[in-house]
Structure formats: C-alpha cells, structure tokens
Backbone as JSON Lines, residues from 0, in Angstrom:
{"i":0,"aa":"M","n":[32.1,-10.81,-1.95],"ca":[31.78,-9.54,-1.32],"c":[31.45,-9.79,0.14]}
{"i":1,"aa":"M","n":[31.98,-8.99,1.0],"ca":[31.72,-9.11,2.44],"c":[30.3,-8.66,2.76]}
{"i":2,"aa":"M","n":[29.68,-9.26,3.77],"ca":[28.32,-8.89,4.16],"c":[28.22,-7.42,4.55]}
{"i":3,"aa":"M","n":[29.23,-6.85,5.14],"ca":[29.17,-5.46,5.59],"c":[29.14,-4.48,4.41]}
{"i":4,"aa":"E","n":[29.52,-4.93,3.25],"ca":[29.55,-4.06,2.08],"c":[28.24,-4.1,1.3]}
{"i":5,"aa":"Q","n":[27.38,-5.03,1.61],"ca":[26.13,-5.18,0.87],"c":[25.03,-4.3,1.47]}
{"i":6,"aa":"V","n":[24.18,-3.78,0.6],"ca":[23.01,-3.04,1.04],"c":[21.86,-4.04,1.15]}
{"i":7,"aa":"P","n":[21.22,-4.18,2.33],"ca":[20.21,-5.21,2.49],"c":[18.97,-4.99,1.62]}
{"i":8,"aa":"A","n":[18.53,-3.75,1.48],"ca":[17.34,-3.48,0.65],"c":[17.19,-1.99,0.45]}
{"i":9,"aa":"M","n":[16.53,-1.65,-0.63],"ca":[16.17,-0.26,-0.9],"c":[14.73,-0.27,-1.38]}
{"i":10,"aa":"C","n":[13.98,0.74,-1.04],"ca":[12.59,0.79,-1.5],"c":[12.26,2.18,-2.03]}
{"i":11,"aa":"Y","n":[11.22,2.22,-2.82],"ca":[10.69,3.47,-3.33],"c":[9.2,3.49,-3.02]}
{"i":12,"aa":"V","n":[8.78,4.47,-2.27],"ca":[7.37,4.59,-1.89],"c":[6.88,5.96,-2.32]}
{"i":13,"aa":"P","n":[6.08,6.01,-3.4],"ca":[5.59,7.32,-3.85],"c":[4.58,7.9,-2.87]}
{"i":14,"aa":"W","n":[4.47,9.2,-2.86],"ca":[3.49,9.88,-2.01],"c":[2.09,9.54,-2.48]}
{"i":15,"aa":"Q","n":[1.21,9.25,-1.54],"ca":[-0.19,8.98,-1.86],"c":[-0.96,10.29,-1.76]}
{"i":16,"aa":"R","n":[-1.74,10.61,-2.78],"ca":[-2.55,11.83,-2.76],"c":[-3.8,11.6,-1.9]}
{"i":17,"aa":"W","n":[-4.14,12.58,-1.1],"ca":[-5.26,12.48,-0.18],"c":[-6.52,13.12,-0.76]}
{"i":18,"aa":"N","n":[-6.71,13.03,-2.08],"ca":[-7.86,13.66,-2.72],"c":[-9.17,13.01,-2.29]}
{"i":19,"aa":"D","n":[-9.25,11.72,-2.4],"ca":[-10.48,10.98,-2.13],"c":[-10.14,9.87,-1.14]}
{"i":20,"aa":"I","n":[-10.74,9.92,0.05],"ca":[-10.47,8.88,1.06],"c":[-11.79,8.35,1.6]}
{"i":21,"aa":"Y","n":[-11.73,7.11,2.11],"ca":[-12.9,6.5,2.73],"c":[-13.12,7.08,4.12]}
{"i":22,"aa":"E","n":[-14.35,6.95,4.58],"ca":[-14.66,7.24,5.98],"c":[-13.92,6.2,6.83]}
{"i":23,"aa":"P","n":[-13.53,6.54,8.06],"ca":[-12.75,5.6,8.89],"c":[-13.37,4.2,9.03]}
{"i":24,"aa":"S","n":[-14.68,4.13,9.24],"ca":[-15.31,2.81,9.42],"c":[-15.24,1.97,8.14]}
{"i":25,"aa":"R","n":[-15.43,2.6,6.99],"ca":[-15.33,1.86,5.72],"c":[-13.88,1.49,5.43]}
{"i":26,"aa":"A","n":[-12.95,2.38,5.74],"ca":[-11.53,2.09,5.53],"c":[-11.11,0.86,6.32]}
{"i":27,"aa":"L","n":[-11.58,0.73,7.54],"ca":[-11.25,-0.46,8.35],"c":[-11.82,-1.73,7.73]}
{"i":28,"aa":"M","n":[-13.03,-1.65,7.19],"ca":[-13.64,-2.83,6.57],"c":[-12.96,-3.19,5.26]}
{"i":29,"aa":"R","n":[-12.53,-2.2,4.48],"ca":[-11.93,-2.43,3.17],"c":[-10.42,-2.69,3.27]}
{"i":30,"aa":"G","n":[-9.79,-2.3,4.37],"ca":[-8.36,-2.54,4.54],"c":[-7.48,-1.46,3.93]}
{"i":31,"aa":"T","n":[-8.07,-0.35,3.51],"ca":[-7.31,0.76,2.96],"c":[-8.09,2.04,3.13]}
{"i":32,"aa":"L","n":[-7.39,3.13,3.25],"ca":[-8.01,4.45,3.35],"c":[-8.31,5.02,1.98]}
{"i":33,"aa":"F","n":[-7.59,4.53,0.97],"ca":[-7.65,5.1,-0.37],"c":[-8.44,4.22,-1.34]}
{"i":34,"aa":"P","n":[-9.52,4.73,-1.92],"ca":[-10.3,3.94,-2.88],"c":[-9.48,3.45,-4.08]}
{"i":35,"aa":"V","n":[-8.49,4.21,-4.52],"ca":[-7.69,3.77,-5.67],"c":[-6.86,2.53,-5.35]}
{"i":36,"aa":"L","n":[-6.65,2.24,-4.07],"ca":[-5.91,1.04,-3.67],"c":[-6.84,-0.12,-3.31]}
{"i":37,"aa":"D","n":[-8.13,0.1,-3.36],"ca":[-9.11,-0.92,-2.99],"c":[-9.34,-1.85,-4.19]}
{"i":38,"aa":"K","n":[-8.57,-2.88,-4.25],"ca":[-8.61,-3.83,-5.37],"c":[-9.25,-5.14,-4.9]}
{"i":39,"aa":"P","n":[-10.04,-5.77,-5.75],"ca":[-10.67,-7.05,-5.35],"c":[-9.63,-8.16,-5.26]}
{"i":40,"aa":"F","n":[-9.87,-9.08,-4.34],"ca":[-9.01,-10.26,-4.22],"c":[-9.45,-11.27,-5.27]}
{"i":41,"aa":"T","n":[-8.56,-11.61,-6.18],"ca":[-8.92,-12.54,-7.24],"c":[-8.23,-13.89,-7.11]}
{"i":42,"aa":"G","n":[-7.43,-14.05,-6.06],"ca":[-6.74,-15.33,-5.85],"c":[-7.64,-16.31,-5.12]}
{"i":43,"aa":"G","n":[-7.11,-17.45,-4.89],"ca":[-7.87,-18.46,-4.17],"c":[-7.42,-19.85,-4.58]}
{"i":44,"aa":"R","n":[-8.05,-20.79,-4.02],"ca":[-7.73,-22.19,-4.34],"c":[-8.46,-22.61,-5.6]}
{"i":45,"aa":"P","n":[-7.82,-23.43,-6.4],"ca":[-8.48,-23.9,-7.63],"c":[-9.6,-24.86,-7.36]}
C-alpha cells in the first residue's frame, strides 16, 4: 500500500460534561479541571 493511501491516525474524543469542575488554582495543582479525571498516580520504580 502506498503511503499516500494510508490514514495516519483517527481519534475519538467524547464530550466532557462541565457539571462539576475544580477552581482554577486547584485545577492547576491537580493537572485537570475535572474531578472525574483526577486519578492518583500509581506507577513508579520498584
């Protein structure tokens, strides 16, 4: 298949509901405006 015939990428981004949002200062500290997306970091070095 030729490169010009290939689609490089497709994405699906659902709409985020603005029901509950953080205050701007807290959003900057947490890295997200939406509390439902505020997930703890559980990775790290063993």
